[in-house]
Amino acid sequence: MLKMEGDVIGPGPYRATKLWNETIKLFRGGMPLRRHWAHFRYYDWSFTGSEAVDYLHHLLRSNSNFGPEVTRYQTLQLLKKFFKAHVIEDIKGRFGTEDFEDSSQLYRFPTLSPLKTLPTRPLLKDSRDLPRLIRWDDYEELPLQENVAPSKSAGLASDLWNKRHSVAIGDVNECKLIRRKEVTPKQVDHIWKTMTITHLQKVLGLKTLDGVLHPVHVNGKHIVHNVFSVNKTGIVVLENKSEDMPYWVVSAMKCLANWPHNNDSKQPLYPGFERDVLRTIVDYFQRLKEPLLTFHLYEVFVSILGLLQEKDAATEALQVSCLLLPPPNRRRLQLLLRLMARVCHNPLLPPLNDTIATHTLMLHLFSPCVLGSADDMDLDELLATKLVTFMMEHHSTIFQVNRKLSRQVEEHLSHLKRAQIKYLGSDTDFSSSPAFYKHISKVESEEQKVIGTQTPLQQLLEGLIADKELTAKDKRKRLKQFQKSYPEVYRNRFPTEESKAAVIPEKSSRFRPPLTFLKKPLQPFQRSWSFRA
């Protein structure tokens, strides 16, 4: 299989230009050249238009960056672009002013290099433009009583509570239980936005998203809507019905998708009815102001092309990327891909074109409606065909919410709602303690999801365990005092000796001679000492 120089090429226009140059190199390096007779003379190192179409079509179909979906028509259109860009010229040295023909017309390669200069990828001017993930200590402190369910311990004033428990377990630095304000919907949107962008960068395998995606073009509210505002089949439900497709377009799509078992009308009364229905749908999507994947996200989806050989990686990247779409676009795209898949796999549907297969026709009609750049890129049509083919085949999986991302966001939101222990005069946040976090995250209780349900005694015990300022000796002493004062809390935390040994430091033993020293040399040494005495 022919292969481009580096499957995962740079993003957006950079990647498209690189693919353009690599395609030209392969075409110029492999196109068979020979002597042709025309106009009563011989022309060496030439080829006919039909020979060029045959060779380039085979080249594109066997290349992993384009694939077998490339049609002869698309190949001819690319050669026309080659002709206008002076990648090739006719046998008399003319180019650009005339059209390239799939015929016996003779062409040749010019001596000058036709390669384009690679564009530079723009960098973010200010790193502060990148969204920062909201942390637990970003919230303002609230009085303990406002967020804690009434109980004996929680009902005590902060100072009295600190003094009473300091007396009970020994000389403990003054500490208090801190809770935070409720996470607002705006903050939830921001968290989803930040973590989605971070996850996308990781999935794409990029060190930075500079030149690929600017955070200003990502709307956290859109992500949250795409995750939660869906129907039973997983399709986005729009709050504003005016943003949805017109009723007649939806009816036409249902008619073609469920052919011949459509509910909106009876069997067609004239031949070619199904073709008229398709024409209605195509007319609507081709009149949209921009492709469904939007101009701002063009570079993101072009970057995914390099992952298509790895199904799981490409699917995960598309799952995350499609969450960035405006909800109306995501809904239209999901319905369109589902329609295309059903039409291609419906044996009862009559041919929709006399010369083009249904699968090829669907890609030819709708690919430009899905992916395209604001600036006309030379390989847009081929790249769109490649991406849409994959999305059509895996649409049911692509529009599922990525589980890894969803779980990470849920864990972070749950962490923000937890109460924390802090000592007076210290900014230590025990939420960052591995021992503390590991223990809390394993508690599978509904109470963990509600702010203020952890008892202060449990929090105090965790604070003692995680306190790095205490010496091992002082920590064992205070934990022992805590065990005497609150045996039930201590027993729940350390049900076995193994669980206690995992977090409580062992006593530092004095020097003991090796066993080999004690067993053999000990007796003679003792006898010698006794004799001298």
Short mmCIF file of C-alpha atoms in Angstrom, two decimals:
data_model
loop_
_atom_site.label_atom_id
_atom_site.label_comp_id
_atom_site.label_asym_id
_atom_site.label_seq_id
_atom_site.Cartn_x
_atom_site.Cartn_y
_atom_site.Cartn_z
CA MET A 1 0.00 0.00 0.00
CA LEU A 2 1.26 3.45 -0.85
CA LYS A 3 1.70 5.63 2.18
CA MET A 4 2.08 9.33 2.72
CA GLU A 5 5.12 10.65 4.53
CA GLY A 6 3.91 10.40 8.12
CA ASP A 7 0.31 9.36 8.64
CA VAL A 8 -0.42 11.82 11.42
CA ILE A 9 0.45 15.12 9.81
CA GLY A 10 0.04 18.57 11.28
CA PRO A 11 -3.38 20.12 11.81
CA GLY A 12 -5.73 22.08 9.60
CA PRO A 13 -4.33 24.07 6.65
CA TYR A 14 -0.86 22.81 7.51
CA ARG A 15 -1.99 19.22 7.20
CA ALA A 16 -4.03 19.87 4.05
CA THR A 17 -1.06 21.60 2.37
CA LYS A 18 1.26 18.78 3.43
CA LEU A 19 -1.11 16.22 1.92
CA TRP A 20 -1.32 18.30 -1.25
CA ASN A 21 2.46 18.37 -1.61
CA GLU A 22 2.84 14.66 -0.82
CA THR A 23 0.17 13.74 -3.37
CA ILE A 24 1.95 15.75 -6.03
CA LYS A 25 5.28 14.08 -5.17
CA LEU A 26 3.76 10.61 -5.48
CA PHE A 27 1.96 11.51 -8.70
CA ARG A 28 5.03 13.05 -10.35
CA GLY A 29 7.31 10.29 -9.12
CA GLY A 30 5.15 7.38 -10.24
CA MET A 31 3.19 8.52 -13.29
CA PRO A 32 4.39 6.46 -16.31
CA LEU A 33 5.83 8.70 -19.04
CA ARG A 34 6.41 7.59 -22.62
CA ARG A 35 6.53 8.75 -26.24
CA HIS A 36 3.19 9.77 -27.81
CA TRP A 37 2.33 10.68 -31.42
CA ALA A 38 0.24 13.81 -32.00
CA HIS A 39 0.05 16.63 -34.51
CA PHE A 40 2.32 14.74 -36.93
CA ARG A 41 5.19 14.49 -34.45
CA TYR A 42 6.47 12.58 -31.42
CA TYR A 43 6.34 13.92 -27.84
CA ASP A 44 8.62 12.21 -25.32
CA TRP A 45 8.01 12.12 -21.55
CA SER A 46 4.28 12.73 -21.95
CA PHE A 47 0.97 11.15 -20.95
CA THR A 48 -2.67 11.39 -21.97
CA GLY A 49 -5.44 12.79 -19.80
CA SER A 50 -7.06 9.35 -19.49
CA GLU A 51 -3.76 7.78 -18.44
CA ALA A 52 -3.36 10.43 -15.74
CA VAL A 53 -6.87 9.81 -14.41
CA ASP A 54 -6.31 6.03 -14.35
CA TYR A 55 -3.01 6.27 -12.49
CA LEU A 56 -4.01 8.96 -9.96
CA HIS A 57 -7.32 7.21 -9.24
CA HIS A 58 -5.46 4.01 -8.38
CA LEU A 59 -2.94 6.00 -6.32
CA LEU A 60 -5.62 7.72 -4.23
CA ARG A 61 -7.70 4.59 -3.68
CA SER A 62 -4.70 2.62 -2.41
CA ASN A 63 -3.54 5.41 -0.10
CA SER A 64 -4.55 5.29 3.56
CA ASN A 65 -5.15 9.04 3.67
CA PHE A 66 -7.91 8.84 1.03
CA GLY A 67 -9.08 5.24 0.62
CA PRO A 68 -11.23 3.20 -1.77
CA GLU A 69 -14.14 5.65 -1.53
CA VAL A 70 -12.43 8.05 -3.99
CA THR A 71 -14.35 8.10 -7.28
CA ARG A 72 -13.04 8.64 -10.79
CA TYR A 73 -15.05 11.87 -10.89
CA GLN A 74 -13.24 13.18 -7.78
CA THR A 75 -9.92 12.19 -9.33
CA LEU A 76 -10.76 14.17 -12.46
CA GLN A 77 -11.67 17.21 -10.35
CA LEU A 78 -8.32 16.98 -8.55
CA LEU A 79 -6.46 16.80 -11.86
CA LYS A 80 -8.28 19.94 -12.97
CA LYS A 81 -6.93 21.64 -9.85
CA PHE A 82 -3.48 20.30 -10.69
CA PHE A 83 -3.79 21.81 -14.15
CA LYS A 84 -4.81 25.24 -12.82
CA ALA A 85 -2.01 25.17 -10.23
CA HIS A 86 0.56 24.30 -12.93
CA VAL A 87 1.30 20.90 -11.46
CA ILE A 88 0.83 19.69 -15.06
CA GLU A 89 0.58 21.48 -18.40
CA ASP A 90 -0.53 20.53 -21.88
CA ILE A 91 1.99 19.45 -24.45
CA LYS A 92 2.36 23.02 -25.72
CA GLY A 93 3.13 24.42 -22.27
CA ARG A 94 -0.28 25.91 -21.59
CA PHE A 95 -2.05 25.63 -18.22
CA GLY A 96 -4.81 27.27 -16.22
CA THR A 97 -6.69 28.87 -19.08
CA GLU A 98 -8.07 25.62 -20.48
CA ASP A 99 -9.77 22.72 -18.75
CA PHE A 100 -8.17 19.34 -18.13
CA GLU A 101 -9.84 16.56 -20.12
CA ASP A 102 -10.21 12.84 -19.49
CA SER A 103 -9.25 12.03 -23.08
CA SER A 104 -6.30 11.40 -25.40
CA GLN A 105 -5.16 15.00 -24.99
CA LEU A 106 -1.43 15.05 -24.20
CA TYR A 107 0.08 16.54 -21.03
CA ARG A 108 3.48 16.76 -19.36
CA PHE A 109 5.11 17.87 -16.12
CA PRO A 110 6.67 21.36 -15.98
CA THR A 111 10.30 21.73 -14.93
CA LEU A 112 9.50 24.18 -12.11
CA SER A 113 8.48 22.80 -8.70
CA PRO A 114 4.70 23.01 -8.17
CA LEU A 115 4.86 22.43 -4.41
CA LYS A 116 3.22 24.90 -2.04
CA THR A 117 4.93 26.57 0.90
CA LEU A 118 3.76 25.14 4.21
CA PRO A 119 1.83 27.69 6.27
CA THR A 120 2.91 28.45 9.81
CA ARG A 121 0.63 27.31 12.56
CA PRO A 122 -0.68 30.21 14.67
CA LEU A 123 0.13 30.16 18.37
CA LEU A 124 -2.00 31.41 21.21
CA LYS A 125 -0.87 34.94 22.01
CA ASP A 126 -1.54 34.57 25.69
CA SER A 127 -1.48 31.35 27.67
CA ARG A 128 -4.05 32.88 29.98
CA ASP A 129 -6.59 32.32 27.22
CA LEU A 130 -6.49 28.63 28.08
CA PRO A 131 -9.28 27.73 30.51
CA ARG A 132 -8.11 26.77 34.00
CA LEU A 133 -9.80 23.91 35.76
CA ILE A 134 -11.79 24.98 38.83
CA ARG A 135 -10.22 23.57 42.00
CA TRP A 136 -11.70 22.91 45.41
CA ASP A 137 -10.04 25.92 47.04
CA ASP A 138 -11.41 28.33 44.41
CA TYR A 139 -14.60 28.63 46.41
CA GLU A 140 -15.22 30.95 49.33
CA GLU A 141 -15.55 29.44 52.77
CA LEU A 142 -18.97 29.22 54.35
CA PRO A 143 -19.86 28.88 58.02
CA LEU A 144 -20.07 25.25 59.01
CA GLN A 145 -23.71 25.46 60.11
CA GLU A 146 -24.97 26.57 56.68
CA ASN A 147 -24.03 23.38 54.87
CA VAL A 148 -23.97 20.63 57.47
CA ALA A 149 -26.92 18.49 58.44
CA PRO A 150 -27.82 18.97 62.13
CA SER A 151 -25.91 16.64 64.43
CA LYS A 152 -24.20 16.83 67.80
CA SER A 153 -20.73 17.39 66.40
CA ALA A 154 -21.76 19.59 63.53
CA GLY A 155 -23.95 21.75 65.69
CA LEU A 156 -21.09 22.98 67.84
CA ALA A 157 -19.52 26.34 67.21
CA SER A 158 -16.22 26.17 65.38
CA ASP A 159 -14.01 27.33 68.30
CA LEU A 160 -15.77 25.11 70.86
CA TRP A 161 -15.59 22.11 68.55
CA ASN A 162 -11.85 22.58 68.00
CA LYS A 163 -11.09 22.95 71.71
CA ARG A 164 -13.17 19.94 72.79
CA HIS A 165 -11.57 17.56 70.32
CA SER A 166 -8.09 18.92 70.92
CA VAL A 167 -8.51 18.02 74.59
CA ALA A 168 -9.87 14.59 73.73
CA ILE A 169 -7.02 13.43 71.52
CA GLY A 170 -4.11 15.52 72.78
CA ASP A 171 -2.21 18.53 71.60
CA VAL A 172 -3.52 18.81 68.01
CA ASN A 173 -2.99 21.93 65.97
CA GLU A 174 -6.20 23.95 65.83
CA CYS A 175 -8.20 22.91 62.80
CA LYS A 176 -11.68 23.27 61.37
CA LEU A 177 -13.99 21.63 58.87
CA ILE A 178 -14.49 23.71 55.73
CA ARG A 179 -17.22 23.41 53.15
CA ARG A 180 -17.70 25.29 49.90
CA LYS A 181 -20.53 26.92 48.08
CA GLU A 182 -22.69 24.91 45.72
CA VAL A 183 -21.22 24.48 42.23
CA THR A 184 -23.18 26.80 39.95
CA PRO A 185 -24.38 25.81 36.44
CA LYS A 186 -21.90 28.28 34.98
CA GLN A 187 -19.06 26.58 36.84
CA VAL A 188 -20.28 23.17 35.69
CA ASP A 189 -20.17 24.41 32.08
CA HIS A 190 -16.63 25.67 32.60
CA ILE A 191 -15.48 22.36 34.10
CA TRP A 192 -16.96 20.38 31.19
CA LYS A 193 -15.30 22.75 28.72
CA THR A 194 -11.87 22.57 30.35
CA MET A 195 -11.82 18.82 30.82
CA THR A 196 -13.19 18.16 27.32
CA ILE A 197 -10.45 20.27 25.72
CA THR A 198 -7.80 18.53 27.81
CA HIS A 199 -9.18 15.09 26.94
CA LEU A 200 -9.32 15.98 23.23
CA GLN A 201 -5.66 17.04 23.23
CA LYS A 202 -4.71 13.75 24.86
CA VAL A 203 -6.73 11.66 22.41
CA LEU A 204 -5.25 13.46 19.40
CA GLY A 205 -1.78 12.84 20.78
CA LEU A 206 -0.79 16.51 20.52
CA LYS A 207 1.47 18.44 22.88
CA THR A 208 -0.63 21.54 22.28
CA LEU A 209 -3.82 22.51 20.48
CA ASP A 210 -2.24 25.69 19.11
CA GLY A 211 -3.31 26.05 15.51
CA VAL A 212 -5.94 23.33 15.95
CA LEU A 213 -8.52 24.71 18.36
CA HIS A 214 -8.81 27.96 20.28
CA PRO A 215 -10.72 27.69 23.60
CA VAL A 216 -12.71 30.81 22.75
CA HIS A 217 -14.52 28.76 20.09
CA VAL A 218 -15.65 26.17 22.64
CA ASN A 219 -18.92 26.73 24.48
CA GLY A 220 -19.26 24.76 27.72
CA LYS A 221 -23.04 25.16 27.68
CA HIS A 222 -23.17 23.39 24.30
CA ILE A 223 -21.18 20.47 25.71
CA VAL A 224 -23.46 20.08 28.73
CA HIS A 225 -26.54 20.29 26.49
CA ASN A 226 -25.16 17.62 24.14
CA VAL A 227 -24.43 15.32 27.08
CA PHE A 228 -27.68 15.58 29.03
CA SER A 229 -30.42 16.96 26.75
CA VAL A 230 -31.05 13.88 24.63
CA ASN A 231 -33.99 11.60 23.95
CA LYS A 232 -34.17 7.83 24.44
CA THR A 233 -32.34 7.18 21.17
CA GLY A 234 -29.50 9.55 22.12
CA ILE A 235 -30.44 12.36 19.71
CA VAL A 236 -30.14 15.93 20.98
CA VAL A 237 -33.41 17.63 21.94
CA LEU A 238 -33.49 21.36 21.21
CA GLU A 239 -35.08 23.80 23.63
CA ASN A 240 -35.71 26.33 20.90
CA LYS A 241 -37.77 24.58 18.22
CA SER A 242 -37.04 27.36 15.73
CA GLU A 243 -33.44 26.09 15.57
CA ASP A 244 -34.58 22.67 14.40
CA MET A 245 -34.94 21.57 10.77
CA PRO A 246 -38.18 22.47 9.00
CA TYR A 247 -40.96 19.96 9.29
CA TRP A 248 -40.97 19.15 5.58
CA VAL A 249 -37.25 18.24 5.70
CA VAL A 250 -37.75 15.96 8.70
CA SER A 251 -40.70 14.31 6.94
CA ALA A 252 -38.64 13.76 3.81
CA MET A 253 -35.81 12.22 5.81
CA LYS A 254 -38.21 9.88 7.64
CA CYS A 255 -39.78 8.88 4.35
CA LEU A 256 -36.45 7.92 2.77
CA ALA A 257 -34.96 6.37 5.92
CA ASN A 258 -37.97 4.07 6.47
CA TRP A 259 -38.62 3.24 2.82
CA PRO A 260 -41.02 1.73 1.92
CA HIS A 261 -42.52 1.60 5.42
CA ASN A 262 -42.83 5.35 5.93
CA ASN A 263 -45.59 6.75 8.11
CA ASP A 264 -46.07 10.19 6.59
CA SER A 265 -47.39 9.11 3.22
CA LYS A 266 -48.58 6.14 1.27
CA GLN A 267 -46.71 4.44 -1.56
CA PRO A 268 -45.57 6.88 -4.27
CA LEU A 269 -47.97 7.53 -7.08
CA TYR A 270 -45.34 8.04 -9.77
CA PRO A 271 -41.93 6.57 -10.70
CA GLY A 272 -38.96 8.47 -9.34
CA PHE A 273 -40.78 9.69 -6.21
CA GLU A 274 -37.87 8.60 -4.00
CA ARG A 275 -35.44 10.64 -6.12
CA ASP A 276 -37.53 13.77 -5.64
CA VAL A 277 -37.54 13.16 -1.88
CA LEU A 278 -33.74 12.88 -1.92
CA ARG A 279 -33.44 16.06 -3.96
CA THR A 280 -35.50 17.90 -1.33
CA ILE A 281 -33.15 16.79 1.45
CA VAL A 282 -30.00 17.58 -0.55
CA ASP A 283 -31.28 21.04 -1.41
CA TYR A 284 -31.79 21.87 2.29
CA PHE A 285 -28.35 20.72 3.47
CA GLN A 286 -26.48 22.29 0.56
CA ARG A 287 -28.04 25.67 1.35
CA LEU A 288 -26.67 25.77 4.91
CA LYS A 289 -24.35 28.72 5.58
CA GLU A 290 -21.50 26.51 6.79
CA PRO A 291 -20.79 22.75 7.08
CA LEU A 292 -22.28 20.89 10.01
CA LEU A 293 -18.85 20.43 11.63
CA THR A 294 -18.43 24.25 11.46
CA PHE A 295 -15.49 26.25 10.15
CA HIS A 296 -13.98 26.74 13.61
CA LEU A 297 -13.73 22.98 14.18
CA TYR A 298 -12.44 22.15 10.69
CA GLU A 299 -8.85 21.73 11.85
CA VAL A 300 -9.90 19.45 14.72
CA PHE A 301 -11.71 17.02 12.44
CA VAL A 302 -9.00 17.10 9.77
CA SER A 303 -6.52 16.16 12.51
CA ILE A 304 -8.64 13.08 13.26
CA LEU A 305 -8.05 11.79 9.71
CA GLY A 306 -4.65 10.53 10.82
CA LEU A 307 -6.32 8.28 13.41
CA LEU A 308 -8.84 6.56 11.15
CA GLN A 309 -6.67 3.46 10.78
CA GLU A 310 -7.10 2.87 14.52
CA LYS A 311 -10.84 2.46 14.97
CA ASP A 312 -10.98 2.87 18.77
CA ALA A 313 -8.76 5.96 18.82
CA ALA A 314 -10.66 7.60 15.96
CA THR A 315 -14.03 6.81 17.54
CA GLU A 316 -12.98 8.30 20.88
CA ALA A 317 -11.63 11.43 19.19
CA LEU A 318 -14.88 11.88 17.27
CA GLN A 319 -16.97 11.28 20.41
CA VAL A 320 -15.18 14.11 22.18
CA SER A 321 -15.01 16.43 19.15
CA CYS A 322 -18.73 16.11 18.34
CA LEU A 323 -19.54 17.31 21.87
CA LEU A 324 -18.11 20.69 20.86
CA LEU A 325 -20.74 21.19 18.16
CA PRO A 326 -23.66 23.57 18.65
CA PRO A 327 -26.66 21.39 19.60
CA PRO A 328 -28.59 22.16 16.34
CA ASN A 329 -25.56 21.06 14.30
CA ARG A 330 -25.09 17.90 16.34
CA ARG A 331 -28.75 17.00 15.90
CA ARG A 332 -28.69 17.60 12.12
CA LEU A 333 -25.45 15.66 11.72
CA GLN A 334 -26.69 12.68 13.71
CA LEU A 335 -29.96 12.49 11.77
CA LEU A 336 -28.16 12.91 8.44
CA LEU A 337 -25.59 10.17 9.10
CA ARG A 338 -28.32 7.83 10.27
CA LEU A 339 -30.28 8.54 7.09
CA MET A 340 -27.23 7.91 4.89
CA ALA A 341 -26.49 4.60 6.62
CA ARG A 342 -30.08 3.38 6.30
CA VAL A 343 -30.32 4.36 2.64
CA CYS A 344 -27.05 2.58 1.79
CA HIS A 345 -28.18 -0.64 3.49
CA ASN A 346 -31.79 -0.72 2.28
CA PRO A 347 -32.18 -3.36 -0.47
CA LEU A 348 -35.83 -2.37 -1.02
CA LEU A 349 -34.95 1.20 -2.04
CA PRO A 350 -34.85 1.70 -5.84
CA PRO A 351 -31.63 3.11 -7.36
CA LEU A 352 -31.38 6.83 -6.72
CA ASN A 353 -29.15 7.42 -9.74
CA ASP A 354 -28.81 5.66 -13.08
CA THR A 355 -25.00 5.68 -13.19
CA ILE A 356 -23.74 6.10 -9.60
CA ALA A 357 -24.09 3.52 -6.84
CA THR A 358 -26.16 4.59 -3.85
CA HIS A 359 -23.24 4.50 -1.38
CA THR A 360 -21.07 6.65 -3.65
CA LEU A 361 -23.99 8.99 -4.33
CA MET A 362 -24.62 9.59 -0.62
CA LEU A 363 -20.99 10.51 -0.02
CA HIS A 364 -20.83 12.72 -3.11
CA LEU A 365 -23.97 14.66 -2.18
CA PHE A 366 -23.54 15.11 1.57
CA SER A 367 -19.79 15.05 2.36
CA PRO A 368 -19.34 18.74 1.43
CA CYS A 369 -22.27 19.55 3.74
CA VAL A 370 -20.48 17.91 6.69
CA LEU A 371 -16.84 19.06 6.43
CA GLY A 372 -15.32 22.07 4.72
CA SER A 373 -13.04 25.02 5.38
CA ALA A 374 -13.80 28.71 5.24
CA ASP A 375 -11.02 29.05 2.67
CA ASP A 376 -11.37 26.72 -0.30
CA MET A 377 -8.81 23.96 0.35
CA ASP A 378 -7.60 21.87 -2.58
CA LEU A 379 -8.29 18.49 -0.94
CA ASP A 380 -11.49 19.40 0.92
CA GLU A 381 -13.71 17.05 -1.06
CA LEU A 382 -11.41 14.05 -0.71
CA LEU A 383 -10.80 14.65 3.00
CA ALA A 384 -14.52 15.10 3.65
CA THR A 385 -15.33 11.85 1.83
CA LYS A 386 -12.80 9.96 3.92
CA LEU A 387 -14.08 11.32 7.24
CA VAL A 388 -17.79 11.06 6.44
CA THR A 389 -17.38 7.45 5.32
CA PHE A 390 -15.99 6.53 8.72
CA MET A 391 -18.61 8.57 10.59
CA MET A 392 -21.44 7.01 8.60
CA GLU A 393 -20.22 3.50 9.38
CA HIS A 394 -19.81 4.17 13.11
CA HIS A 395 -22.43 6.86 13.75
CA SER A 396 -24.21 4.94 16.51
CA THR A 397 -20.99 4.80 18.57
CA ILE A 398 -19.66 8.26 17.75
CA PHE A 399 -22.69 10.00 19.24
CA GLN A 400 -22.41 8.23 22.57
CA VAL A 401 -20.91 10.27 25.41
CA ASN A 402 -17.33 9.18 26.03
CA ARG A 403 -17.28 7.24 29.30
CA LYS A 404 -13.75 8.21 30.29
CA LEU A 405 -14.49 11.90 29.97
CA SER A 406 -17.84 11.64 31.71
CA ARG A 407 -16.35 9.72 34.63
CA GLN A 408 -13.50 12.22 35.05
CA VAL A 409 -15.91 15.16 35.14
CA GLU A 410 -18.22 13.42 37.63
CA GLU A 411 -15.32 12.58 39.93
CA HIS A 412 -14.06 16.16 39.82
CA LEU A 413 -17.49 17.61 40.56
CA SER A 414 -17.94 15.13 43.41
CA HIS A 415 -14.55 16.16 44.79
CA LEU A 416 -15.54 19.83 44.77
CA LYS A 417 -18.54 19.04 46.97
CA ARG A 418 -16.55 17.29 49.70
CA ALA A 419 -15.80 18.90 53.04
CA GLN A 420 -12.12 19.31 53.93
CA ILE A 421 -10.01 19.65 57.09
CA LYS A 422 -7.68 22.64 57.38
CA TYR A 423 -5.34 23.62 60.22
CA LEU A 424 -5.08 27.11 61.56
CA GLY A 425 -2.37 29.09 59.78
CA SER A 426 -1.90 26.42 57.12
CA ASP A 427 -3.10 26.28 53.53
CA THR A 428 -2.80 22.52 53.45
CA ASP A 429 -5.66 21.00 51.52
CA PHE A 430 -6.04 17.35 52.45
CA SER A 431 -7.97 16.72 49.28
CA SER A 432 -4.59 16.52 47.57
CA SER A 433 -3.37 13.86 49.98
CA PRO A 434 -3.14 10.48 48.20
CA ALA A 435 -4.18 8.59 51.30
CA PHE A 436 -7.17 10.82 51.88
CA TYR A 437 -8.37 10.82 48.31
CA LYS A 438 -7.87 7.09 47.82
CA HIS A 439 -9.92 6.24 50.87
CA ILE A 440 -12.80 8.59 50.13
CA SER A 441 -13.11 7.60 46.49
CA LYS A 442 -13.72 3.96 47.42
CA VAL A 443 -16.74 4.66 49.61
CA GLU A 444 -19.71 3.64 47.48
CA SER A 445 -22.40 5.47 49.39
CA GLU A 446 -25.06 7.86 48.19
CA GLU A 447 -24.18 10.10 51.12
CA GLN A 448 -20.86 10.93 49.48
CA LYS A 449 -22.74 12.74 46.72
CA VAL A 450 -24.35 15.20 49.13
CA ILE A 451 -22.46 18.09 50.70
CA GLY A 452 -22.06 17.90 54.47
CA THR A 453 -22.79 14.22 55.15
CA GLN A 454 -19.30 13.23 56.37
CA THR A 455 -18.96 13.48 60.13
CA PRO A 456 -16.34 15.84 61.58
CA LEU A 457 -14.75 12.94 63.49
CA GLN A 458 -14.07 11.04 60.29
CA GLN A 459 -12.62 14.18 58.74
CA LEU A 460 -10.47 14.79 61.79
CA LEU A 461 -9.09 11.25 61.67
CA GLU A 462 -8.24 11.62 58.00
CA GLY A 463 -6.55 14.92 58.77
CA LEU A 464 -4.34 13.26 61.36
CA ILE A 465 -3.40 10.48 58.97
CA ALA A 466 -2.52 12.88 56.17
CA ASP A 467 -0.67 15.44 58.32
CA LYS A 468 2.92 15.45 57.01
CA GLU A 469 4.10 17.96 59.62
CA LEU A 470 3.71 15.49 62.51
CA THR A 471 6.59 13.17 63.32
CA ALA A 472 5.91 9.45 63.16
CA LYS A 473 6.07 9.23 66.96
CA ASP A 474 3.57 12.07 67.52
CA LYS A 475 1.26 10.69 64.86
CA ARG A 476 1.14 7.24 66.51
CA LYS A 477 0.54 8.84 69.91
CA ARG A 478 -2.37 10.99 68.75
CA LEU A 479 -3.93 8.19 66.74
CA LYS A 480 -3.78 5.98 69.82
CA GLN A 481 -5.52 8.69 71.85
CA PHE A 482 -8.12 9.01 69.11
CA GLN A 483 -8.69 5.24 69.25
CA LYS A 484 -9.38 5.39 73.00
CA SER A 485 -11.76 8.35 72.66
CA TYR A 486 -13.62 7.18 69.54
CA PRO A 487 -13.14 3.43 69.15
CA GLU A 488 -16.04 2.97 66.71
CA VAL A 489 -14.82 5.64 64.27
CA TYR A 490 -11.30 4.24 64.51
CA ARG A 491 -12.51 0.67 63.95
CA ASN A 492 -14.50 1.67 60.89
CA ARG A 493 -11.40 3.31 59.43
CA PHE A 494 -9.07 0.42 60.27
CA PRO A 495 -11.09 -2.82 60.19
CA THR A 496 -7.94 -4.95 59.80
CA GLU A 497 -4.31 -4.78 60.85
CA GLU A 498 -3.32 -4.60 57.18
CA SER A 499 -5.39 -1.45 56.63
CA LYS A 500 -3.79 0.18 59.68
CA ALA A 501 -0.26 -0.79 58.66
CA ALA A 502 -0.80 0.77 55.25
CA VAL A 503 -1.14 4.31 56.63
CA ILE A 504 0.29 4.36 60.18
CA PRO A 505 4.11 4.49 60.36
CA GLU A 506 5.81 1.67 62.25
CA LYS A 507 7.96 2.32 65.31
CA SER A 508 11.60 3.04 64.55
CA SER A 509 13.42 0.12 66.21
CA ARG A 510 16.81 0.51 67.87
CA PHE A 511 19.88 -1.24 66.45
CA ARG A 512 19.72 -4.99 66.85
CA PRO A 513 22.63 -7.25 65.98
CA PRO A 514 22.14 -9.64 63.08
CA LEU A 515 20.77 -13.08 63.96
CA THR A 516 23.97 -14.70 62.75
CA PHE A 517 25.89 -12.67 65.36
CA LEU A 518 23.54 -13.67 68.17
CA LYS A 519 23.42 -17.37 67.52
CA LYS A 520 27.09 -18.34 67.38
CA PRO A 521 29.47 -15.77 68.91
CA LEU A 522 27.17 -14.97 71.86
CA GLN A 523 27.97 -17.92 74.19
CA PRO A 524 31.80 -17.76 74.02
CA PHE A 525 31.66 -14.03 74.53
CA GLN A 526 29.49 -14.44 77.63
CA ARG A 527 31.77 -17.09 79.16
CA SER A 528 34.82 -14.90 78.64
CA TRP A 529 33.13 -11.99 80.29
CA SER A 530 32.01 -14.13 83.27
CA PHE A 531 35.54 -15.45 83.81
CA ARG A 532 36.94 -11.93 84.01
CA ALA A 533 34.28 -10.94 86.48
#
